[in-house]
Amino acid sequence: MPIYEKHDYPLVDVRRYLEPGPVVLLSSAHNGETDIMTMGWHMMMEFTPALVGCIISPANHSHELVRASGECVINVPTLELANQMVDIGNSTGTRIDKFKEFGLTPQKGTVVSAPMIGECFASFECKLANGKMIDEMGFFVWKVIKAHVDKTVTAPKTLHYRGGGEFMVAGDSLDLSARFKPEML
Ligand SMILES: Cc1cc2nc3c(=O)[nH]c(=O)nc-3n(C[C@H](O)[C@H](O)[C@H](O)COP(=O)(O)O)c2cc1C
């Protein structure tokens, strides 16, 4: 195994190495209006209840909708949706209907009013669990209350943002389950 020779690196680019993934499409609704934003900055925070933390900038129209409704759907796109995913993240829903603009199919969820995205193989309906850091950092903690997954998609080519317009596409998978403590699986 190599011992790497590392060099000084700009702090602003650290994100290129620590970007989590996959990039998701967060859909929202409030007062009859819907929106979608692309989101790379999110993290799982708890097994049960399933908690997801994420940064939603107040500059985004989605911020207003999720803040007012306390709800969202986190949808997971794959390679086929790469172009739409970038375009959704480079436009604002203030004046356009992103479902129509990007040819996506809204599907009614079972609990929240935000629509799921039909073209995504996994959609998670969420309610706000903790909003204490919204004002300070735009940080929302969501509780997933209903999960919808097409289990026939066994090796999803999810997209992982590395900054600078570059994405890694999930590919190889490795089964290391035998090395895990059972409670950590
Ligand atoms: C790959 C990618 C990842 C992004 N990740 C985030 C994120 O984690 N948080 C955020 O606030 N904005 C993120 N954005 C920017 C929003 O998606 C973008 O501002 C979007 O246009 C907001 O749409 P809206 O105004 O309709 O809500 C990302 C954009 C791209 C392209």
Short mmCIF file of C-alpha atoms and ligand atoms in Angstrom, two decimals:
data_model
loop_
_atom_site.label_atom_id
_atom_site.label_comp_id
_atom_site.label_asym_id
_atom_site.label_seq_id
_atom_site.Cartn_x
_atom_site.Cartn_y
_atom_site.Cartn_z
CA MET A 1 0.00 0.00 0.00
CA PRO A 2 1.51 3.42 -0.94
CA ILE A 3 2.45 6.10 1.59
CA TYR A 4 1.21 9.24 -0.15
CA GLU A 5 3.25 12.41 -0.50
CA LYS A 6 0.72 15.10 0.38
CA HIS A 7 1.07 18.82 -0.29
CA ASP A 8 -0.49 22.01 1.03
CA TYR A 9 -4.00 22.35 -0.38
CA PRO A 10 -6.49 25.27 -0.49
CA LEU A 11 -9.10 25.00 2.27
CA VAL A 12 -11.86 26.15 -0.09
CA ASP A 13 -11.32 22.98 -2.14
CA VAL A 14 -11.48 20.52 0.77
CA ARG A 15 -15.11 19.96 -0.23
CA ARG A 16 -13.90 18.29 -3.43
CA TYR A 17 -12.66 15.39 -1.29
CA LEU A 18 -15.31 15.28 1.41
CA GLU A 19 -18.45 15.80 -0.68
CA PRO A 20 -20.92 13.25 0.52
CA GLY A 21 -23.23 11.54 -1.84
CA PRO A 22 -25.32 10.72 -3.59
CA VAL A 23 -26.50 14.03 -4.96
CA VAL A 24 -30.25 14.17 -4.36
CA LEU A 25 -33.21 16.14 -5.70
CA LEU A 26 -35.19 17.71 -2.90
CA SER A 27 -38.81 18.40 -3.82
CA SER A 28 -41.09 20.68 -1.86
CA ALA A 29 -44.57 22.18 -1.90
CA HIS A 30 -46.38 25.01 -0.17
CA ASN A 31 -49.63 26.83 -0.91
CA GLY A 32 -50.11 24.99 -4.22
CA GLU A 33 -46.57 25.76 -5.43
CA THR A 34 -43.91 23.09 -5.94
CA ASP A 35 -40.15 23.26 -6.41
CA ILE A 36 -37.10 21.04 -6.82
CA MET A 37 -33.49 21.75 -5.88
CA THR A 38 -30.31 19.74 -6.31
CA MET A 39 -28.55 18.94 -3.05
CA GLY A 40 -25.12 17.55 -2.33
CA TRP A 41 -24.62 18.65 1.27
CA HIS A 42 -26.57 16.13 3.32
CA MET A 43 -25.78 13.43 5.84
CA MET A 44 -27.47 10.52 7.65
CA MET A 45 -27.59 11.29 11.37
CA GLU A 46 -29.48 8.42 13.02
CA PHE A 47 -30.72 4.88 12.26
CA THR A 48 -34.09 5.01 14.05
CA PRO A 49 -35.77 7.36 13.57
CA ALA A 50 -34.02 7.85 10.22
CA LEU A 51 -32.68 11.40 10.48
CA VAL A 52 -31.07 13.30 7.61
CA GLY A 53 -29.31 16.64 8.09
CA CYS A 54 -28.77 19.00 5.18
CA ILE A 55 -27.85 22.53 4.17
CA ILE A 56 -30.50 24.45 2.22
CA SER A 57 -29.28 27.97 1.51
CA PRO A 58 -31.73 30.80 2.21
CA ALA A 59 -30.89 32.03 -1.30
CA ASN A 60 -32.84 29.05 -2.69
CA HIS A 61 -36.57 29.30 -3.29
CA SER A 62 -36.83 25.77 -1.86
CA HIS A 63 -35.70 27.16 1.50
CA GLU A 64 -38.90 29.22 1.76
CA LEU A 65 -41.13 26.30 0.78
CA VAL A 66 -39.62 23.73 3.14
CA ARG A 67 -39.44 26.22 5.97
CA ALA A 68 -43.10 27.19 5.58
CA SER A 69 -44.38 23.61 5.11
CA GLY A 70 -41.92 21.74 7.38
CA GLU A 71 -41.91 18.98 4.76
CA CYS A 72 -39.96 17.72 1.77
CA VAL A 73 -39.20 14.65 -0.30
CA ILE A 74 -35.61 13.53 -0.81
CA ASN A 75 -35.37 11.81 -4.22
CA VAL A 76 -32.31 9.91 -5.43
CA PRO A 77 -31.48 10.39 -9.13
CA THR A 78 -29.20 8.16 -11.22
CA LEU A 79 -26.96 8.70 -14.24
CA GLU A 80 -29.91 8.96 -16.67
CA LEU A 81 -30.99 12.16 -14.87
CA ALA A 82 -27.53 13.76 -14.75
CA ASN A 83 -28.30 16.65 -17.10
CA GLN A 84 -31.61 17.51 -15.45
CA MET A 85 -29.97 17.26 -12.02
CA VAL A 86 -27.39 19.91 -13.00
CA ASP A 87 -29.99 22.13 -14.72
CA ILE A 88 -32.32 21.93 -11.69
CA GLY A 89 -29.41 23.06 -9.53
CA ASN A 90 -28.65 25.95 -11.88
CA SER A 91 -32.10 27.49 -12.07
CA THR A 92 -34.63 28.77 -9.59
CA GLY A 93 -38.22 27.73 -9.18
CA THR A 94 -39.28 31.27 -8.34
CA ARG A 95 -40.74 31.75 -11.80
CA ILE A 96 -40.71 28.29 -13.41
CA ASP A 97 -42.34 24.97 -12.62
CA LYS A 98 -39.30 22.70 -12.54
CA PHE A 99 -41.38 19.53 -12.97
CA LYS A 100 -42.68 20.88 -16.31
CA GLU A 101 -39.45 22.61 -17.34
CA PHE A 102 -37.34 19.47 -16.88
CA GLY A 103 -39.91 16.88 -17.97
CA LEU A 104 -40.26 15.19 -14.58
CA THR A 105 -43.32 13.37 -13.30
CA PRO A 106 -44.78 14.47 -9.97
CA GLN A 107 -46.12 11.55 -7.93
CA LYS A 108 -48.35 12.02 -4.92
CA GLY A 109 -46.71 11.00 -1.68
CA THR A 110 -48.62 9.31 1.10
CA VAL A 111 -47.86 11.64 3.99
CA VAL A 112 -46.40 14.96 2.84
CA SER A 113 -47.77 17.33 0.22
CA ALA A 114 -44.43 17.65 -1.60
CA PRO A 115 -44.51 15.48 -4.75
CA MET A 116 -42.14 12.57 -5.29
CA ILE A 117 -40.23 12.48 -8.59
CA GLY A 118 -41.34 9.50 -10.70
CA GLU A 119 -38.02 9.28 -12.57
CA CYS A 120 -36.07 8.70 -9.31
CA PHE A 121 -35.88 5.08 -8.09
CA ALA A 122 -35.97 6.11 -4.40
CA SER A 123 -38.04 8.83 -2.71
CA PHE A 124 -38.16 9.58 1.01
CA GLU A 125 -40.98 11.60 2.51
CA CYS A 126 -39.67 13.79 5.33
CA LYS A 127 -40.94 16.04 8.10
CA LEU A 128 -38.82 18.62 9.86
CA ALA A 129 -37.37 17.10 13.04
CA ASN A 130 -35.16 19.96 14.19
CA GLY A 131 -34.85 23.49 12.86
CA LYS A 132 -32.68 25.00 15.57
CA MET A 133 -29.82 25.73 13.17
CA ILE A 134 -31.82 26.99 10.19
CA ASP A 135 -31.27 30.67 10.95
CA GLU A 136 -27.62 30.26 11.83
CA MET A 137 -26.51 27.87 9.09
CA GLY A 138 -29.41 26.88 6.83
CA PHE A 139 -29.14 23.45 8.47
CA PHE A 140 -32.34 21.37 8.51
CA VAL A 141 -32.73 18.00 10.25
CA TRP A 142 -35.37 15.81 8.59
CA LYS A 143 -37.09 12.71 9.89
CA VAL A 144 -37.86 10.25 7.09
CA ILE A 145 -41.41 9.13 7.74
CA LYS A 146 -42.12 7.10 4.60
CA ALA A 147 -39.66 5.49 2.18
CA HIS A 148 -40.46 4.42 -1.39
CA VAL A 149 -37.83 2.36 -3.21
CA ASP A 150 -37.81 0.32 -6.43
CA LYS A 151 -35.87 -2.68 -5.15
CA THR A 152 -35.26 -4.02 -8.66
CA VAL A 153 -32.62 -1.31 -8.99
CA THR A 154 -29.79 -3.21 -7.36
CA ALA A 155 -26.70 -1.24 -8.42
CA PRO A 156 -27.91 2.34 -8.88
CA LYS A 157 -25.53 4.60 -10.76
CA THR A 158 -25.87 7.45 -8.29
CA LEU A 159 -24.01 10.72 -8.81
CA HIS A 160 -21.46 12.10 -6.36
CA TYR A 161 -20.37 15.70 -6.75
CA ARG A 162 -16.66 16.53 -6.61
CA GLY A 163 -16.89 20.28 -7.31
CA GLY A 164 -15.82 22.05 -10.50
CA GLY A 165 -18.68 20.44 -12.44
CA GLU A 166 -17.19 16.95 -11.99
CA PHE A 167 -19.19 13.98 -10.74
CA MET A 168 -18.22 10.48 -9.73
CA VAL A 169 -20.68 7.81 -10.80
CA ALA A 170 -21.22 4.94 -8.37
CA GLY A 171 -20.15 1.68 -9.93
CA ASP A 172 -18.30 -1.19 -8.28
CA SER A 173 -19.75 -2.58 -5.12
CA LEU A 174 -17.94 -4.48 -2.40
CA ASP A 175 -19.59 -6.80 0.15
CA LEU A 176 -17.69 -6.48 3.45
CA SER A 177 -20.67 -7.44 5.63
CA ALA A 178 -18.75 -10.34 7.21
CA ARG A 179 -16.35 -7.86 8.86
CA PHE A 180 -19.15 -5.83 10.50
CA LYS A 181 -20.49 -5.97 14.03
CA PRO A 182 -24.16 -7.01 13.45
CA GLU A 183 -25.55 -3.85 15.03
CA MET A 184 -23.53 -1.74 12.59
CA LEU A 185 -24.99 -3.32 9.45
C1 LIG B 1 -24.47 19.38 -7.75
C2 LIG B 1 -25.16 20.45 -6.97
C3 LIG B 1 -25.25 20.36 -5.58
C4 LIG B 1 -25.90 21.34 -4.84
N1 LIG B 1 -25.98 21.21 -3.49
C5 LIG B 1 -26.64 22.16 -2.76
C6 LIG B 1 -26.77 22.02 -1.35
O1 LIG B 1 -26.37 21.03 -0.74
N2 LIG B 1 -27.40 23.02 -0.67
C7 LIG B 1 -27.90 24.14 -1.30
O2 LIG B 1 -28.46 25.02 -0.63
N3 LIG B 1 -27.79 24.28 -2.64
C8 LIG B 1 -27.19 23.32 -3.38
N4 LIG B 1 -27.09 23.44 -4.74
C9 LIG B 1 -27.66 24.64 -5.37
C10 LIG B 1 -29.19 24.55 -5.57
O3 LIG B 1 -29.58 23.33 -6.13
C11 LIG B 1 -29.57 25.70 -6.52
O4 LIG B 1 -29.32 26.93 -5.87
C12 LIG B 1 -30.99 25.63 -7.02
O5 LIG B 1 -31.05 26.42 -8.17
C13 LIG B 1 -32.04 26.09 -6.03
O6 LIG B 1 -33.29 26.05 -6.67
P1 LIG B 1 -34.56 26.83 -6.07
O7 LIG B 1 -34.24 28.30 -6.05
O8 LIG B 1 -35.65 26.50 -7.05
O9 LIG B 1 -34.80 26.29 -4.71
C14 LIG B 1 -26.47 22.46 -5.50
C15 LIG B 1 -26.38 22.56 -6.90
C16 LIG B 1 -25.74 21.57 -7.62
C17 LIG B 1 -25.68 21.70 -9.13
#
